[in-house]
Short mmCIF file of C-alpha atoms in Angstrom, two decimals:
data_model
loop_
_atom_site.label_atom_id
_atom_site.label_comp_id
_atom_site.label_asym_id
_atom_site.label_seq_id
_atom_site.Cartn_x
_atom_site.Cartn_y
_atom_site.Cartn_z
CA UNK A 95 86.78 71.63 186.48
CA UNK A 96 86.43 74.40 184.06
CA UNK A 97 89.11 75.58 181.93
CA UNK A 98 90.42 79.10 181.09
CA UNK A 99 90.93 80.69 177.64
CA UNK A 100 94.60 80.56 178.95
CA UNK A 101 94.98 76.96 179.05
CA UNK A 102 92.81 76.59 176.14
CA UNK A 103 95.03 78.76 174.12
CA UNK A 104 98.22 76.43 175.76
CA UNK A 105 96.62 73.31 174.68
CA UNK A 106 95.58 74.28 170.92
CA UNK A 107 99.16 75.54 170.95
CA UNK A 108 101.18 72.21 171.82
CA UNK A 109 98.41 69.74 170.21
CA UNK A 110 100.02 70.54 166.67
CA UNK A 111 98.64 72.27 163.78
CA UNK A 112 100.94 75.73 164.66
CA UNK A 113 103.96 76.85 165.18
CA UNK A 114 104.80 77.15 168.96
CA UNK A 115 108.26 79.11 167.92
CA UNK A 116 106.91 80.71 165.08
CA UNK A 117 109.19 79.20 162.45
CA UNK A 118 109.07 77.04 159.89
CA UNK A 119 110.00 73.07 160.55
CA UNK A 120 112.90 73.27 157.87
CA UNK A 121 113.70 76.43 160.36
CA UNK A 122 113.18 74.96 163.63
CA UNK A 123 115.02 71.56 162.77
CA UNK A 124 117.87 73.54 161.83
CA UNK A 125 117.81 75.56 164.82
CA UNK A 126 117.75 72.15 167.04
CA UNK A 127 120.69 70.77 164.64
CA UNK A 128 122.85 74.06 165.44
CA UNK A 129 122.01 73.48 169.26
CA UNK A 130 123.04 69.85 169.18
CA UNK A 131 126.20 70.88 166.90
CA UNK A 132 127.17 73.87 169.57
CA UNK A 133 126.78 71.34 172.15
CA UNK A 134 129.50 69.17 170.23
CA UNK A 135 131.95 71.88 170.36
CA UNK A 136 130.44 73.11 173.97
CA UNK A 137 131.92 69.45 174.60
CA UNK A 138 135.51 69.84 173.01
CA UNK A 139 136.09 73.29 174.55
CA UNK A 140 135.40 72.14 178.20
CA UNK A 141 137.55 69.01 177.74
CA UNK A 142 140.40 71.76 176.37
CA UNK A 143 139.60 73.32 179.64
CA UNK A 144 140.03 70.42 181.88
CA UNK A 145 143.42 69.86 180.21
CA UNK A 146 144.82 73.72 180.59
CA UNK A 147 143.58 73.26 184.03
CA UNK A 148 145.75 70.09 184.93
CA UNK A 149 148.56 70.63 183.05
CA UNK A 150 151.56 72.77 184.96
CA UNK A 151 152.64 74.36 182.18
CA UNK A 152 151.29 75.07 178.91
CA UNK A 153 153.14 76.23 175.67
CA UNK A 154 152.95 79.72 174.82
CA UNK A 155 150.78 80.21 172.32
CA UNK A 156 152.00 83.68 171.16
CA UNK A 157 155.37 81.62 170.73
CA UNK A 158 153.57 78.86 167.85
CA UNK A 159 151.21 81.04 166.60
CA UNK A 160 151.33 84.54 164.91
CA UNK A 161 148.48 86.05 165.94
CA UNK A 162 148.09 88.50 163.47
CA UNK A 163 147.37 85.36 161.13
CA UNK A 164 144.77 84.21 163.26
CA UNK A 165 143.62 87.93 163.17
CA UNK A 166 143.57 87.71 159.57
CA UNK A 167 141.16 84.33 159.77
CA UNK A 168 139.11 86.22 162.33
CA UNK A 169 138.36 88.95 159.78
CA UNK A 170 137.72 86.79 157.45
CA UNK A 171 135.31 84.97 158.60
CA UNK A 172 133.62 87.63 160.35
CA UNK A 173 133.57 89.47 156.91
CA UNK A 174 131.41 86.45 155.43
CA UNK A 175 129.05 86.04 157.79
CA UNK A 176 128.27 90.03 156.82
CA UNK A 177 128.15 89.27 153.32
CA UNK A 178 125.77 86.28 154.35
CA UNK A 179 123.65 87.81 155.96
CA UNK A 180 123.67 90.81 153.39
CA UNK A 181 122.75 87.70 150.70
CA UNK A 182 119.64 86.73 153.17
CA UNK A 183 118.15 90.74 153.17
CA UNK A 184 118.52 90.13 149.45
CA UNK A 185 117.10 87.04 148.70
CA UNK A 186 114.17 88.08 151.43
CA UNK A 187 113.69 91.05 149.18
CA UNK A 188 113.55 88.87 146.33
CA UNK A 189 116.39 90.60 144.91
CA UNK A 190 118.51 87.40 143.59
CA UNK A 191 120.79 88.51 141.65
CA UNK A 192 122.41 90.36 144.44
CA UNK A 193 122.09 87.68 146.72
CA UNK A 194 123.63 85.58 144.21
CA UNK A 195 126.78 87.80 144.28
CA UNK A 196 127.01 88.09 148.15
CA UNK A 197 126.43 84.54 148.36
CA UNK A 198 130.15 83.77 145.80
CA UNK A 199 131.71 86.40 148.15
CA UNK A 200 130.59 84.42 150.91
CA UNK A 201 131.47 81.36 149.55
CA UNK A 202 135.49 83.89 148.43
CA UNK A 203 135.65 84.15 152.19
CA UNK A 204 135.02 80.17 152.83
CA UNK A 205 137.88 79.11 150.63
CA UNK A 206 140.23 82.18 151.75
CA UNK A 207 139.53 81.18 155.51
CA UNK A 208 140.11 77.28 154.43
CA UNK A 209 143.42 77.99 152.79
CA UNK A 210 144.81 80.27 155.79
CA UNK A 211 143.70 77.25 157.85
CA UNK A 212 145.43 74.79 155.83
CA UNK A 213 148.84 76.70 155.56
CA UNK A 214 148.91 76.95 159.25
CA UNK A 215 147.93 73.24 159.93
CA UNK A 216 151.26 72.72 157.27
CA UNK A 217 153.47 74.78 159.08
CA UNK A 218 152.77 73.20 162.65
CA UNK A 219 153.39 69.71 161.22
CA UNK A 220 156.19 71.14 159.34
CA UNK A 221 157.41 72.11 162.75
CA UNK A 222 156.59 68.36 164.41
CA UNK A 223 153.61 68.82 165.86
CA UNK A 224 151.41 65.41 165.50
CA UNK A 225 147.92 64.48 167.23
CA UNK A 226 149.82 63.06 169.86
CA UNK A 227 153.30 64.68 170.02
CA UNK A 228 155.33 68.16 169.54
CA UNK A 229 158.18 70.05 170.24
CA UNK A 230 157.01 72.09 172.95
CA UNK A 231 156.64 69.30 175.61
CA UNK A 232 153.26 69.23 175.99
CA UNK A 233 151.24 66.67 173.65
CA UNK A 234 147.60 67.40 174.68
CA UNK A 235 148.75 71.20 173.42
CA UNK A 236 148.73 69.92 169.46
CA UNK A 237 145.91 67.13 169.94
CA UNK A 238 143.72 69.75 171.18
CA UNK A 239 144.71 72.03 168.39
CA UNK A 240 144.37 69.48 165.50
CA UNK A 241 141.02 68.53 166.79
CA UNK A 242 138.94 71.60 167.67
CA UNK A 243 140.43 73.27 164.33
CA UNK A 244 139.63 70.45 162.32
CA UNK A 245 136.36 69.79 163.45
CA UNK A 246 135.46 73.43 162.83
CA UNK A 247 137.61 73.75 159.43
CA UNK A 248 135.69 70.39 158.78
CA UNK A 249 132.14 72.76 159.16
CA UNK A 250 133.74 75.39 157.32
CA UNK A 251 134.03 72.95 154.07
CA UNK A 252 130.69 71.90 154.72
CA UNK A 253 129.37 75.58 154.67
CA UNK A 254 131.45 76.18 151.36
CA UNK A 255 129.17 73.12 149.78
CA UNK A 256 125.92 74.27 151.17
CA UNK A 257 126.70 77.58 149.80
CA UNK A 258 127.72 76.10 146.58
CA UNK A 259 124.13 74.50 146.19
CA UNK A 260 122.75 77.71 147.05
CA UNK A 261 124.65 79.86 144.42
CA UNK A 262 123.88 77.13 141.62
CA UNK A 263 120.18 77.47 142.21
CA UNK A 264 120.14 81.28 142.66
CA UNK A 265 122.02 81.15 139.30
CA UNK A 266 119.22 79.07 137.75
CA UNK A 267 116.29 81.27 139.77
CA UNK A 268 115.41 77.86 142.12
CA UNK A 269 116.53 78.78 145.19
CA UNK A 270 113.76 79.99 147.54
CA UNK A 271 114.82 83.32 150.36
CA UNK A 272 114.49 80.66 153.14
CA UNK A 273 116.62 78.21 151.35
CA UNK A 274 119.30 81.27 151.56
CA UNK A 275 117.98 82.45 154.86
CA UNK A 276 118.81 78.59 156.59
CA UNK A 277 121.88 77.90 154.71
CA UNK A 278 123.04 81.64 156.15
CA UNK A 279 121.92 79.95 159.47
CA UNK A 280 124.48 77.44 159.20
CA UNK A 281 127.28 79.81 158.19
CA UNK A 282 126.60 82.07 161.09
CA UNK A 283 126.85 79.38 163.33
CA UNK A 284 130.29 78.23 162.20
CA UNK A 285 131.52 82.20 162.53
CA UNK A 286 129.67 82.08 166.16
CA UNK A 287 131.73 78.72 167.02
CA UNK A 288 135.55 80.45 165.78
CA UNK A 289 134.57 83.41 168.10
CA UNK A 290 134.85 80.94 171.15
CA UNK A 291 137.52 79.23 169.62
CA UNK A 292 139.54 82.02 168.87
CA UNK A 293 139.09 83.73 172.35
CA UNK A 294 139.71 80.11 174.42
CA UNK A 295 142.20 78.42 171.99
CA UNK A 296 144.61 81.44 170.85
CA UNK A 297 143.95 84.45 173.18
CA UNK A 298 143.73 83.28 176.81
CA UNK B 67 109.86 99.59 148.38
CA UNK B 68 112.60 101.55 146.99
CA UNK B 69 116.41 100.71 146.18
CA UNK B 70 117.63 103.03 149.15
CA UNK B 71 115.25 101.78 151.33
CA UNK B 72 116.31 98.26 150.27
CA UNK B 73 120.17 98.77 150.91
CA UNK B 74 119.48 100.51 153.90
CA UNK B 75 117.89 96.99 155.21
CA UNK B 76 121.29 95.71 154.68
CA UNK B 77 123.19 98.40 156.97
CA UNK B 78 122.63 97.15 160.07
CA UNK B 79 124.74 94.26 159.31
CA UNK B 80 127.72 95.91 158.54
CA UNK B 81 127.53 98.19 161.71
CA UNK B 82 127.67 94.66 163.76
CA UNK B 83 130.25 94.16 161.33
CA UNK B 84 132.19 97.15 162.48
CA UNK B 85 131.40 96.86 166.19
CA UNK B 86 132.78 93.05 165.82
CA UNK B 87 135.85 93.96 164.07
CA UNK B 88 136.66 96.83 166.88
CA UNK B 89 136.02 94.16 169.56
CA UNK B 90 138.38 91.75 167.63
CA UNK B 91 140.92 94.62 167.63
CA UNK B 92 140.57 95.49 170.95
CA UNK B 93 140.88 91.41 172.14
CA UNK B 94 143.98 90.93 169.87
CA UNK B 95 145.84 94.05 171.94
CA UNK B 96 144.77 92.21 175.38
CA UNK B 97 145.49 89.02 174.20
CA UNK B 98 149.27 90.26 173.29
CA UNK B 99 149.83 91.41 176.59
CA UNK B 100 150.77 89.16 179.99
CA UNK B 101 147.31 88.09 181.09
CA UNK B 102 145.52 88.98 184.22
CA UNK B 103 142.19 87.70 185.87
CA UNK B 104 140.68 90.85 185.17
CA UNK B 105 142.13 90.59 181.98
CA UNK B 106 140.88 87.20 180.91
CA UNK B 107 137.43 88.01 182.73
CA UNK B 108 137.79 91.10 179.75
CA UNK B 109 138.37 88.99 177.17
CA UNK B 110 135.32 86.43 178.29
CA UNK B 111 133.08 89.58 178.16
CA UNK B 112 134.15 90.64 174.19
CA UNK B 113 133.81 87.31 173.32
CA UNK B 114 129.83 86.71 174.63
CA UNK B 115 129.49 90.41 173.02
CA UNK B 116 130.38 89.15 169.97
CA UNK B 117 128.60 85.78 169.86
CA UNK B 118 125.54 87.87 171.20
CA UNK B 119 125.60 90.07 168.46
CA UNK B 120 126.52 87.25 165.61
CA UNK B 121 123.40 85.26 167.21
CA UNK B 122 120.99 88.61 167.54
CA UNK B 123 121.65 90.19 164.64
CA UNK B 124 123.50 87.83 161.79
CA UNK B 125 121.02 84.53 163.29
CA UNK B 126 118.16 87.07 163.42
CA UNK B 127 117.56 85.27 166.98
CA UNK B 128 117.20 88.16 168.31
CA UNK B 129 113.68 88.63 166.13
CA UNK B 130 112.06 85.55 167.38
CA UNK B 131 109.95 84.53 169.72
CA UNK B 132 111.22 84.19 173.63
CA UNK B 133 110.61 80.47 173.60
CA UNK B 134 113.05 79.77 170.62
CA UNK B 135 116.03 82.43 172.09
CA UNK B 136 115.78 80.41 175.35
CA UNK B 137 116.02 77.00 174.25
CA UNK B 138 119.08 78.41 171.99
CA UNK B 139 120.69 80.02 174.91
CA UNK B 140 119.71 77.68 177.51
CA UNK B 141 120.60 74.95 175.61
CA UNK B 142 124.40 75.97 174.63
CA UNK B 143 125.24 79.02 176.51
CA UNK B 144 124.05 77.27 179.66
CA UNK B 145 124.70 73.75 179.09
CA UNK B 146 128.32 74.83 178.17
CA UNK B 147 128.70 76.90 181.45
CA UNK B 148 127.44 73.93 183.38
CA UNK B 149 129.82 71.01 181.63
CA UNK B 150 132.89 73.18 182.20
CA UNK B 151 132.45 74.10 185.88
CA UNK B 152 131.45 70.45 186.80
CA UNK B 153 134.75 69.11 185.40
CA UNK B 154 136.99 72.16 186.18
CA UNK B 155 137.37 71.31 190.10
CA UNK B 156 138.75 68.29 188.82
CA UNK B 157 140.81 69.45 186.26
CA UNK B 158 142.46 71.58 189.44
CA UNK B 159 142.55 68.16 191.34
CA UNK B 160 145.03 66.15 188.84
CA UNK B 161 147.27 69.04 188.92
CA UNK B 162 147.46 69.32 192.38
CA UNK B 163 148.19 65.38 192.67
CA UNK B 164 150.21 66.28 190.07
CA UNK B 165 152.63 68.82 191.85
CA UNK B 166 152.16 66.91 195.01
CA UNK B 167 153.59 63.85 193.96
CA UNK B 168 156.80 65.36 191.77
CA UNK B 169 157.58 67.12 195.06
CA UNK B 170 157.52 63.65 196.68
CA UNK B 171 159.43 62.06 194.27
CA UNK B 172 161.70 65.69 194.41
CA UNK B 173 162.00 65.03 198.51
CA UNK B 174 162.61 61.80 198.24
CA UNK B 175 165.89 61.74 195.78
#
């Protein structure tokens, strides 16, 4: 049977040697790491579901939480991940110096998005709530809280680190515009992650 | 390639920056107020719009090839969608065994 240029072209594709997504490895093993990592999270949401779903009643979250707080962490966050990405058009550019500076505001917004997280975590327990108790009757409420926050405050520190790296080697002209482009990746991801957590965990 | 030209590379970002902040706004007003079906289903819709722009324009997905945006989208968007509406008829199950059997033990005192 004779083959066509189309499966010819398929074959030379998927036998190795190129890119089938056009990225780099470094690129496309992140990409399957963020995939696996949403999937973790995809995984904690729906099991927060399952529990608002069977439980009669629910606390009210505008009662626990002031929402212009969370607002404030929304910001943010949101306000890194534009500074990150401003740092990757730099560093692309080969500009490093400036994504040097975006990348410390990036990292400003980390630390200022840890801290708001770490005051309210303070004033819940201050209040009694525990992984598997609290005062408003329903105890899934604060272990579902505890653990999708922490797990994503627990990325958040990560990001801060990575970031860290990344400034230190920018400062010492080391760090390469895909080394800022992928740990940008990362950070994205992380702001992409609160957006469902904000909107499932505090809003509805 | 000149230092307006450069900066202007950068613009983009902040006008998803703006357009996510408004959206944020707009959810934290709806999300104040006693929520509806239509409501929620609102607040479901900012939310994607916001992760779609994060991913498209922060992620740069939305400058790669097909293949890679569909095994990104496929494999959380979809995956996600899946898990939860597999174990949400259940999730309505235990609370109506739930209510069922605290209005037995209700009839029965």
């Amino acid at each position: 049977m004779s083959r066509t240029s189309k499966d010819l072209s398929i074959e030379s594709v998927w036998r190795g040697g190129v890119s089938p997504f056009a990225v780099s490895w470094r690129k496309l093993m992140l990409w399957l790491f963020i995939i696996t990592d949403g999937l973790l999270f995809a995984g904690l949401l729906a099991g927060y579901g399952f529990v608002r779903l069977a439980s009669p009643q629910w606390p009210n979250r505008a009662e626990i939480f002031h929402l212009d707080f969370i607002a404030l962490m929304t910001f943010i966050l949101i306000t890194s991940s534009a500074t990150m990405a401003t740092a990757v058009g730099a560093a692309r550019q080969g500009r490093v110096q400036t994504a040097f500076r975006f990348v410390l505001l990036t990292i400003l917004g980390g630390l200022g998005f840890l801290s708001c997280q770490a005051y309210e975590w303070s004033k819940l327990i201050s209040e009694g709530a525990r992984l598997s108790s609290n005062p408003w009757g329903v105890p899934l409420f604060s272990a579902a809280f505890f653990i999708i926050t922490g797990f994503h405050g627990s990325h958040v520190l990560t990001g801060v680190i990575v970031l860290s790296v990344v400034a230190w080697r920018a400062l010492r002209q080391r760090v390469s515009p895909e080394g800022v482009e992928l740990a940008g990746l990362y950070w994205h991801f992380v702001d992409l992650v609160w957006v469902f957590i904000f909107t499932l965990f505090y809003l509805i | 390639m000149s230092q307006t030209h450069q900066l202007s590379g950068y613009r983009i970002y902040w006008i998803v920056w703006s357009i996510l902040l408004i959206v944020t706004v707009g959810m934290m007003f709806l999300g104040t107020t006693a929520l509806t079906t239509a409501l929620i289903l609102v607040l479901l819709a900012g939310m994607l719009l916001k992760a779609s722009l994060i991913g498209g324009y922060f992620m740069h997905l939305r400058f790669e090839r097909a293949n890679l945006i569909v095994i990104v989208a496929v494999g959380i968007l979809a995956t996600a969608g899946i898990l939860f509406f597999l174990i949400a008829p259940d999730g309505l199950r235990v609370l109506n065994a739930s209510q069922s059997v605290n209005l037995h033990v209700g009839g029965g005192r």
